[in-house]
Amino acid sequence: MDGNGRWAEKQGKSRNFGHRAGRDRMIGLAAHARDRGIKYFTVYALSTENLARPQKELDSLFGLIRRYFASNIKKLYKENAAVRTIGDLSLLPDDIAKLLTDGEKNSPQNAGFTVVFAIAYGSRAEILSAVNKAVERGEILDEAGFEKLLYTSGLPNPDLIIRPGGETRMSNFLTYQAAYSELYFTDVLFPDFSDAEFDKAIENYAGRNRRFGKI
Ligand code: FPP
């Protein structure tokens, strides 16, 4: 959800104002993605590197995450949607870690749509944690066995990764899982990333020929 800070600063507003707009846009996009028939919608809400931001900004982000998980997710449940969190919850304040765990536990069974929140998420930490678990168990793994040790266990690999905000890098996001994902980069800042912009990305994706290394 890149570009919230710049979007706000362009209007002379606080970065937190931008994050609130980003939160609102994320809620709108999740509903739109579900209406378009998408089954898994993942949002990169906080990276392990973002945790080094000034405490004031982190406190605002934690506040947004707290409020979202304490109230907004009930609307998702009502629509038979589930939530799932990927990341290292031990890096978060205890009450947030509990809200995220409960959010997952209280999700409807057999949901038709899942919103996956990457919070305190970093691919390097995820891969290292999986490797260390395997080493501890003295196991030699194949791909299926390794994938079970990742935070994303049980989730499909992403078909399409969209990065708004003008940067063309992956920033420690789903590095293993994205081996064959299609990538879409746009200069549009996240709060301006409308449903129509999302549809543009989907149309672009639909025109691609995915060969997965074959011919
Ligand atoms: C990136 O923009 C955005 C973030 C690091 C935070 C995104 C998180 C939220 C919007 C909180 C809402 C999440 C939930 C789960 C309710 P940036 O700050 O890096 O923007 P910039 O590059 O313009 O500075």
PDB file of C-alpha atoms and ligand atoms in Angstrom:
ATOM      1  CA  MET A   1       0.000   0.000   0.000  1.00  0.00           C
ATOM      2  CA  ASP A   2       2.798   2.364  -0.965  1.00  0.00           C
ATOM      3  CA  GLY A   3       2.528   6.128  -1.300  1.00  0.00           C
ATOM      4  CA  ASN A   4       0.262   7.016   1.642  1.00  0.00           C
ATOM      5  CA  GLY A   5       2.843   9.355   3.166  1.00  0.00           C
ATOM      6  CA  ARG A   6       3.620  11.198  -0.090  1.00  0.00           C
ATOM      7  CA  TRP A   7      -0.089  11.468  -0.926  1.00  0.00           C
ATOM      8  CA  ALA A   8      -0.728  13.239   2.389  1.00  0.00           C
ATOM      9  CA  GLU A   9       2.394  15.423   2.283  1.00  0.00           C
ATOM     10  CA  LYS A  10       1.415  16.677  -1.213  1.00  0.00           C
ATOM     11  CA  GLN A  11      -1.703  18.120   0.446  1.00  0.00           C
ATOM     12  CA  GLY A  12       0.175  19.533   3.423  1.00  0.00           C
ATOM     13  CA  LYS A  13      -1.349  16.879   5.686  1.00  0.00           C
ATOM     14  CA  SER A  14       0.230  14.483   8.175  1.00  0.00           C
ATOM     15  CA  ARG A  15       1.515  11.066   7.143  1.00  0.00           C
ATOM     16  CA  ASN A  16      -1.070   9.580   9.468  1.00  0.00           C
ATOM     17  CA  PHE A  17      -3.802  11.267   7.407  1.00  0.00           C
ATOM     18  CA  GLY A  18      -2.357   9.374   4.424  1.00  0.00           C
ATOM     19  CA  HIS A  19      -2.385   6.057   6.285  1.00  0.00           C
ATOM     20  CA  ARG A  20      -6.046   6.578   7.238  1.00  0.00           C
ATOM     21  CA  ALA A  21      -6.851   7.208   3.569  1.00  0.00           C
ATOM     22  CA  GLY A  22      -4.816   4.078   2.715  1.00  0.00           C
ATOM     23  CA  ARG A  23      -6.807   2.039   5.237  1.00  0.00           C
ATOM     24  CA  ASP A  24     -10.080   3.253   3.693  1.00  0.00           C
ATOM     25  CA  ARG A  25      -8.885   2.468   0.173  1.00  0.00           C
ATOM     26  CA  MET A  26      -7.777  -1.010   1.278  1.00  0.00           C
ATOM     27  CA  ILE A  27     -11.273  -1.694   2.649  1.00  0.00           C
ATOM     28  CA  GLY A  28     -12.855  -0.519  -0.625  1.00  0.00           C
ATOM     29  CA  LEU A  29     -10.456  -2.524  -2.784  1.00  0.00           C
ATOM     30  CA  ALA A  30     -11.006  -5.717  -0.780  1.00  0.00           C
ATOM     31  CA  ALA A  31     -14.770  -5.459  -1.427  1.00  0.00           C
ATOM     32  CA  HIS A  32     -14.125  -4.754  -5.108  1.00  0.00           C
ATOM     33  CA  ALA A  33     -11.693  -7.674  -5.436  1.00  0.00           C
ATOM     34  CA  ARG A  34     -14.258 -10.012  -3.883  1.00  0.00           C
ATOM     35  CA  ASP A  35     -16.931  -8.738  -6.301  1.00  0.00           C
ATOM     36  CA  ARG A  36     -14.543  -9.467  -9.161  1.00  0.00           C
ATOM     37  CA  GLY A  37     -14.324 -13.103  -8.033  1.00  0.00           C
ATOM     38  CA  ILE A  38     -10.865 -12.981  -6.522  1.00  0.00           C
ATOM     39  CA  LYS A  39     -10.449 -15.573  -3.775  1.00  0.00           C
ATOM     40  CA  TYR A  40      -7.350 -14.323  -1.944  1.00  0.00           C
ATOM     41  CA  PHE A  41      -6.505 -10.655  -1.530  1.00  0.00           C
ATOM     42  CA  THR A  42      -3.235  -9.908   0.293  1.00  0.00           C
ATOM     43  CA  VAL A  43      -2.282  -6.501   1.648  1.00  0.00           C
ATOM     44  CA  TYR A  44       1.243  -5.594   2.715  1.00  0.00           C
ATOM     45  CA  ALA A  45       0.321  -3.498   5.738  1.00  0.00           C
ATOM     46  CA  LEU A  46       3.599  -3.463   7.692  1.00  0.00           C
ATOM     47  CA  SER A  47       7.014  -4.883   6.827  1.00  0.00           C
ATOM     48  CA  THR A  48       9.692  -5.916   9.310  1.00  0.00           C
ATOM     49  CA  GLU A  49      11.660  -2.882   8.015  1.00  0.00           C
ATOM     50  CA  ASN A  50       8.681  -0.545   8.579  1.00  0.00           C
ATOM     51  CA  LEU A  51       8.999  -1.428  12.283  1.00  0.00           C
ATOM     52  CA  ALA A  52      12.078   0.833  12.375  1.00  0.00           C
ATOM     53  CA  ARG A  53       9.953   3.924  11.557  1.00  0.00           C
ATOM     54  CA  PRO A  54       9.595   6.656  14.208  1.00  0.00           C
ATOM     55  CA  GLN A  55       7.524   5.483  17.189  1.00  0.00           C
ATOM     56  CA  LYS A  56       4.911   8.197  16.540  1.00  0.00           C
ATOM     57  CA  GLU A  57       4.150   6.849  13.053  1.00  0.00           C
ATOM     58  CA  LEU A  58       4.177   3.256  14.321  1.00  0.00           C
ATOM     59  CA  ASP A  59       1.733   4.146  17.098  1.00  0.00           C
ATOM     60  CA  SER A  60      -0.662   5.620  14.516  1.00  0.00           C
ATOM     61  CA  LEU A  61      -0.357   2.528  12.334  1.00  0.00           C
ATOM     62  CA  PHE A  62      -0.892   0.242  15.338  1.00  0.00           C
ATOM     63  CA  GLY A  63      -3.969   2.333  16.210  1.00  0.00           C
ATOM     64  CA  LEU A  64      -5.397   1.809  12.699  1.00  0.00           C
ATOM     65  CA  ILE A  65      -4.664  -1.919  12.806  1.00  0.00           C
ATOM     66  CA  ARG A  66      -6.168  -2.213  16.320  1.00  0.00           C
ATOM     67  CA  ARG A  67      -9.381  -0.453  15.356  1.00  0.00           C
ATOM     68  CA  TYR A  68      -9.706  -2.410  12.127  1.00  0.00           C
ATOM     69  CA  PHE A  69      -9.329  -5.798  13.817  1.00  0.00           C
ATOM     70  CA  ALA A  70     -11.523  -4.843  16.765  1.00  0.00           C
ATOM     71  CA  SER A  71     -14.469  -3.725  14.613  1.00  0.00           C
ATOM     72  CA  ASN A  72     -14.220  -3.631  10.785  1.00  0.00           C
ATOM     73  CA  ILE A  73     -13.517  -7.313  10.310  1.00  0.00           C
ATOM     74  CA  LYS A  74     -16.993  -8.198  11.593  1.00  0.00           C
ATOM     75  CA  LYS A  75     -18.317  -6.837   8.314  1.00  0.00           C
ATOM     76  CA  LEU A  76     -16.047  -9.265   6.447  1.00  0.00           C
ATOM     77  CA  TYR A  77     -17.252 -12.192   8.568  1.00  0.00           C
ATOM     78  CA  LYS A  78     -20.882 -11.283   7.816  1.00  0.00           C
ATOM     79  CA  GLU A  79     -20.078 -11.564   4.126  1.00  0.00           C
ATOM     80  CA  ASN A  80     -18.559 -15.018   4.665  1.00  0.00           C
ATOM     81  CA  ALA A  81     -15.009 -13.686   4.264  1.00  0.00           C
ATOM     82  CA  ALA A  82     -12.057 -14.877   6.340  1.00  0.00           C
ATOM     83  CA  VAL A  83      -8.944 -13.074   7.512  1.00  0.00           C
ATOM     84  CA  ARG A  84      -5.479 -14.505   7.809  1.00  0.00           C
ATOM     85  CA  THR A  85      -2.289 -12.866   9.036  1.00  0.00           C
ATOM     86  CA  ILE A  86       1.234 -13.553   7.820  1.00  0.00           C
ATOM     87  CA  GLY A  87       4.232 -12.155   9.697  1.00  0.00           C
ATOM     88  CA  ASP A  88       6.152 -12.389  12.957  1.00  0.00           C
ATOM     89  CA  LEU A  89       3.510 -11.521  15.540  1.00  0.00           C
ATOM     90  CA  SER A  90       6.111 -11.571  18.334  1.00  0.00           C
ATOM     91  CA  LEU A  91       7.386  -8.215  16.968  1.00  0.00           C
ATOM     92  CA  LEU A  92       4.011  -6.557  17.635  1.00  0.00           C
ATOM     93  CA  PRO A  93       2.419  -5.244  20.848  1.00  0.00           C
ATOM     94  CA  ASP A  94       0.773  -8.185  22.654  1.00  0.00           C
ATOM     95  CA  ASP A  95      -2.785  -6.875  22.319  1.00  0.00           C
ATOM     96  CA  ILE A  96      -2.409  -6.509  18.534  1.00  0.00           C
ATOM     97  CA  ALA A  97      -0.909  -9.989  18.217  1.00  0.00           C
ATOM     98  CA  LYS A  98      -3.956 -11.321  20.091  1.00  0.00           C
ATOM     99  CA  LEU A  99      -6.410  -9.377  17.911  1.00  0.00           C
ATOM    100  CA  LEU A 100      -4.755 -10.800  14.786  1.00  0.00           C
ATOM    101  CA  THR A 101      -4.767 -14.367  16.124  1.00  0.00           C
ATOM    102  CA  ASP A 102      -8.413 -14.042  17.226  1.00  0.00           C
ATOM    103  CA  GLY A 103      -9.298 -12.469  13.879  1.00  0.00           C
ATOM    104  CA  GLU A 104      -8.093 -15.627  12.189  1.00  0.00           C
ATOM    105  CA  LYS A 105      -9.663 -18.005  14.715  1.00  0.00           C
ATOM    106  CA  ASN A 106     -13.097 -16.341  14.541  1.00  0.00           C
ATOM    107  CA  SER A 107     -13.161 -16.340  10.730  1.00  0.00           C
ATOM    108  CA  PRO A 108     -15.952 -18.294   9.048  1.00  0.00           C
ATOM    109  CA  GLN A 109     -15.100 -21.842   7.977  1.00  0.00           C
ATOM    110  CA  ASN A 110     -15.188 -22.478   4.211  1.00  0.00           C
ATOM    111  CA  ALA A 111     -15.105 -18.758   3.422  1.00  0.00           C
ATOM    112  CA  GLY A 112     -15.337 -17.888  -0.254  1.00  0.00           C
ATOM    113  CA  PHE A 113     -12.950 -14.967   0.089  1.00  0.00           C
ATOM    114  CA  THR A 114      -9.885 -14.417   2.301  1.00  0.00           C
ATOM    115  CA  VAL A 115      -8.097 -11.170   3.077  1.00  0.00           C
ATOM    116  CA  VAL A 116      -4.499 -11.916   4.010  1.00  0.00           C
ATOM    117  CA  PHE A 117      -2.783  -9.233   6.083  1.00  0.00           C
ATOM    118  CA  ALA A 118       1.011  -9.135   5.902  1.00  0.00           C
ATOM    119  CA  ILE A 119       1.869  -7.429   9.198  1.00  0.00           C
ATOM    120  CA  ALA A 120       5.378  -7.418  10.703  1.00  0.00           C
ATOM    121  CA  TYR A 121       6.073  -9.431   7.557  1.00  0.00           C
ATOM    122  CA  GLY A 122       9.422  -9.939   5.855  1.00  0.00           C
ATOM    123  CA  SER A 123      10.304 -12.667   3.366  1.00  0.00           C
ATOM    124  CA  ARG A 124      13.821 -13.072   4.709  1.00  0.00           C
ATOM    125  CA  ALA A 125      12.577 -13.627   8.263  1.00  0.00           C
ATOM    126  CA  GLU A 126       9.905 -16.021   6.957  1.00  0.00           C
ATOM    127  CA  ILE A 127      12.389 -18.107   4.964  1.00  0.00           C
ATOM    128  CA  LEU A 128      14.925 -18.167   7.823  1.00  0.00           C
ATOM    129  CA  SER A 129      12.259 -19.239  10.293  1.00  0.00           C
ATOM    130  CA  ALA A 130      11.206 -22.080   7.958  1.00  0.00           C
ATOM    131  CA  VAL A 131      14.825 -23.187   7.425  1.00  0.00           C
ATOM    132  CA  ASN A 132      15.521 -23.131  11.163  1.00  0.00           C
ATOM    133  CA  LYS A 133      12.428 -25.220  11.888  1.00  0.00           C
ATOM    134  CA  ALA A 134      13.614 -27.793   9.343  1.00  0.00           C
ATOM    135  CA  VAL A 135      17.145 -27.789  10.805  1.00  0.00           C
ATOM    136  CA  GLU A 136      15.780 -28.259  14.335  1.00  0.00           C
ATOM    137  CA  ARG A 137      13.804 -31.256  13.138  1.00  0.00           C
ATOM    138  CA  GLY A 138      16.764 -32.566  11.136  1.00  0.00           C
ATOM    139  CA  GLU A 139      14.557 -32.744   8.035  1.00  0.00           C
ATOM    140  CA  ILE A 140      15.490 -32.614   4.357  1.00  0.00           C
ATOM    141  CA  LEU A 141      12.521 -30.982   2.642  1.00  0.00           C
ATOM    142  CA  ASP A 142      10.962 -30.900  -0.792  1.00  0.00           C
ATOM    143  CA  GLU A 143       9.002 -27.839  -2.005  1.00  0.00           C
ATOM    144  CA  ALA A 144       5.706 -29.017  -0.524  1.00  0.00           C
ATOM    145  CA  GLY A 145       7.336 -29.689   2.861  1.00  0.00           C
ATOM    146  CA  PHE A 146       9.114 -26.325   2.862  1.00  0.00           C
ATOM    147  CA  GLU A 147       5.935 -24.430   1.925  1.00  0.00           C
ATOM    148  CA  LYS A 148       4.195 -25.919   4.967  1.00  0.00           C
ATOM    149  CA  LEU A 149       6.767 -24.159   7.190  1.00  0.00           C
ATOM    150  CA  LEU A 150       6.184 -20.714   5.650  1.00  0.00           C
ATOM    151  CA  TYR A 151       3.738 -18.203   7.180  1.00  0.00           C
ATOM    152  CA  THR A 152       1.671 -18.675   4.005  1.00  0.00           C
ATOM    153  CA  SER A 153       1.146 -22.404   4.578  1.00  0.00           C
ATOM    154  CA  GLY A 154      -2.111 -23.463   2.917  1.00  0.00           C
ATOM    155  CA  LEU A 155      -2.425 -20.283   0.837  1.00  0.00           C
ATOM    156  CA  PRO A 156      -1.965 -20.294  -2.948  1.00  0.00           C
ATOM    157  CA  ASN A 157       0.972 -18.425  -4.453  1.00  0.00           C
ATOM    158  CA  PRO A 158      -0.032 -14.976  -5.728  1.00  0.00           C
ATOM    159  CA  ASP A 159      -1.028 -14.795  -9.405  1.00  0.00           C
ATOM    160  CA  LEU A 160      -0.571 -11.032  -9.545  1.00  0.00           C
ATOM    161  CA  ILE A 161       1.333  -8.603  -7.328  1.00  0.00           C
ATOM    162  CA  ILE A 162       0.419  -4.936  -7.686  1.00  0.00           C
ATOM    163  CA  ARG A 163       2.724  -2.249  -6.316  1.00  0.00           C
ATOM    164  CA  PRO A 164       1.411   1.311  -6.402  1.00  0.00           C
ATOM    165  CA  GLY A 165       3.501   4.348  -5.413  1.00  0.00           C
ATOM    166  CA  GLY A 166       6.108   4.414  -8.192  1.00  0.00           C
ATOM    167  CA  GLU A 167       8.803   2.087  -6.834  1.00  0.00           C
ATOM    168  CA  THR A 168       9.687  -0.987  -8.893  1.00  0.00           C
ATOM    169  CA  ARG A 169      10.982  -3.374  -6.262  1.00  0.00           C
ATOM    170  CA  MET A 170       9.591  -6.188  -4.127  1.00  0.00           C
ATOM    171  CA  SER A 171      10.744  -4.855  -0.739  1.00  0.00           C
ATOM    172  CA  ASN A 172      10.960  -8.213   1.044  1.00  0.00           C
ATOM    173  CA  PHE A 173       7.419  -9.253   0.031  1.00  0.00           C
ATOM    174  CA  LEU A 174       6.623 -12.933  -0.670  1.00  0.00           C
ATOM    175  CA  THR A 175      10.006 -13.517  -2.315  1.00  0.00           C
ATOM    176  CA  TYR A 176       9.665 -17.311  -2.336  1.00  0.00           C
ATOM    177  CA  GLN A 177       5.957 -17.339  -3.196  1.00  0.00           C
ATOM    178  CA  ALA A 178       6.350 -14.795  -6.027  1.00  0.00           C
ATOM    179  CA  ALA A 179       8.707 -16.979  -8.094  1.00  0.00           C
ATOM    180  CA  TYR A 180       6.102 -17.078 -10.918  1.00  0.00           C
ATOM    181  CA  SER A 181       3.807 -14.214  -9.954  1.00  0.00           C
ATOM    182  CA  GLU A 182       3.015 -11.549 -12.517  1.00  0.00           C
ATOM    183  CA  LEU A 183       4.132  -8.078 -11.404  1.00  0.00           C
ATOM    184  CA  TYR A 184       2.330  -4.791 -12.021  1.00  0.00           C
ATOM    185  CA  PHE A 185       3.851  -1.458 -11.044  1.00  0.00           C
ATOM    186  CA  THR A 186       2.112   1.898 -11.201  1.00  0.00           C
ATOM    187  CA  ASP A 187       2.987   5.467 -10.203  1.00  0.00           C
ATOM    188  CA  VAL A 188      -0.479   5.971  -8.707  1.00  0.00           C
ATOM    189  CA  LEU A 189      -0.175   6.543  -4.954  1.00  0.00           C
ATOM    190  CA  PHE A 190      -2.134   3.993  -2.939  1.00  0.00           C
ATOM    191  CA  PRO A 191      -4.918   6.308  -1.661  1.00  0.00           C
ATOM    192  CA  ASP A 192      -5.629   7.170  -5.332  1.00  0.00           C
ATOM    193  CA  PHE A 193      -5.535   3.529  -6.454  1.00  0.00           C
ATOM    194  CA  SER A 194      -9.217   3.343  -7.371  1.00  0.00           C
ATOM    195  CA  ASP A 195     -11.351   0.340  -8.260  1.00  0.00           C
ATOM    196  CA  ALA A 196     -10.889   1.420 -11.908  1.00  0.00           C
ATOM    197  CA  GLU A 197      -7.082   1.338 -11.472  1.00  0.00           C
ATOM    198  CA  PHE A 198      -7.436  -2.151  -9.997  1.00  0.00           C
ATOM    199  CA  ASP A 199      -9.504  -3.229 -13.018  1.00  0.00           C
ATOM    200  CA  LYS A 200      -6.790  -1.821 -15.298  1.00  0.00           C
ATOM    201  CA  ALA A 201      -4.222  -4.006 -13.516  1.00  0.00           C
ATOM    202  CA  ILE A 202      -6.476  -7.069 -13.850  1.00  0.00           C
ATOM    203  CA  GLU A 203      -7.001  -6.400 -17.568  1.00  0.00           C
ATOM    204  CA  ASN A 204      -3.257  -6.034 -18.044  1.00  0.00           C
ATOM    205  CA  TYR A 205      -2.750  -9.332 -16.186  1.00  0.00           C
ATOM    206  CA  ALA A 206      -5.441 -11.070 -18.258  1.00  0.00           C
ATOM    207  CA  GLY A 207      -3.512 -10.194 -21.436  1.00  0.00           C
ATOM    208  CA  ARG A 208      -0.339 -11.941 -20.299  1.00  0.00           C
ATOM    209  CA  ASN A 209       0.829 -15.362 -21.360  1.00  0.00           C
ATOM    210  CA  ARG A 210       1.921 -17.335 -18.294  1.00  0.00           C
ATOM    211  CA  ARG A 211       4.210 -20.135 -19.387  1.00  0.00           C
ATOM    212  CA  PHE A 212       5.780 -21.006 -16.030  1.00  0.00           C
ATOM    213  CA  GLY A 213       9.088 -21.640 -17.776  1.00  0.00           C
ATOM    214  CA  LYS A 214       7.543 -24.009 -20.335  1.00  0.00           C
ATOM    215  CA  ILE A 215       6.859 -23.354 -24.032  1.00  0.00           C
TER     216      ILE A 215
HETATM  217  C1  FPP B   1       3.339   2.541   2.850  1.00  0.00           C
HETATM  218  O1  FPP B   1       3.255   3.897   2.528  1.00  0.00           O
HETATM  219  C2  FPP B   1       2.324   2.205   3.839  1.00  0.00           C
HETATM  220  C3  FPP B   1       2.599   1.683   5.078  1.00  0.00           C
HETATM  221  C4  FPP B   1       3.962   1.412   5.541  1.00  0.00           C
HETATM  222  C5  FPP B   1       1.515   1.416   6.041  1.00  0.00           C
HETATM  223  C6  FPP B   1       0.228   0.879   5.472  1.00  0.00           C
HETATM  224  C7  FPP B   1      -0.676   0.525   6.573  1.00  0.00           C
HETATM  225  C8  FPP B   1      -1.918   0.984   6.731  1.00  0.00           C
HETATM  226  C9  FPP B   1      -2.590   1.845   5.741  1.00  0.00           C
HETATM  227  C10 FPP B   1      -2.654   0.622   8.005  1.00  0.00           C
HETATM  228  C11 FPP B   1      -3.957  -0.020   7.754  1.00  0.00           C
HETATM  229  C12 FPP B   1      -3.818  -1.485   7.836  1.00  0.00           C
HETATM  230  C13 FPP B   1      -4.766  -2.271   8.394  1.00  0.00           C
HETATM  231  C14 FPP B   1      -4.504  -3.709   8.493  1.00  0.00           C
HETATM  232  C15 FPP B   1      -6.021  -1.742   8.944  1.00  0.00           C
HETATM  233  P1  FPP B   1       4.459   4.879   2.907  1.00  0.00           P
HETATM  234  O2  FPP B   1       4.206   5.404   4.262  1.00  0.00           O
HETATM  235  O3  FPP B   1       5.735   4.157   2.751  1.00  0.00           O
HETATM  236  O4  FPP B   1       4.261   5.988   1.839  1.00  0.00           O
HETATM  237  P2  FPP B   1       5.428   6.905   1.249  1.00  0.00           P
HETATM  238  O5  FPP B   1       6.332   6.017   0.446  1.00  0.00           O
HETATM  239  O6  FPP B   1       4.674   7.861   0.384  1.00  0.00           O
HETATM  240  O7  FPP B   1       6.109   7.577   2.412  1.00  0.00           O
END
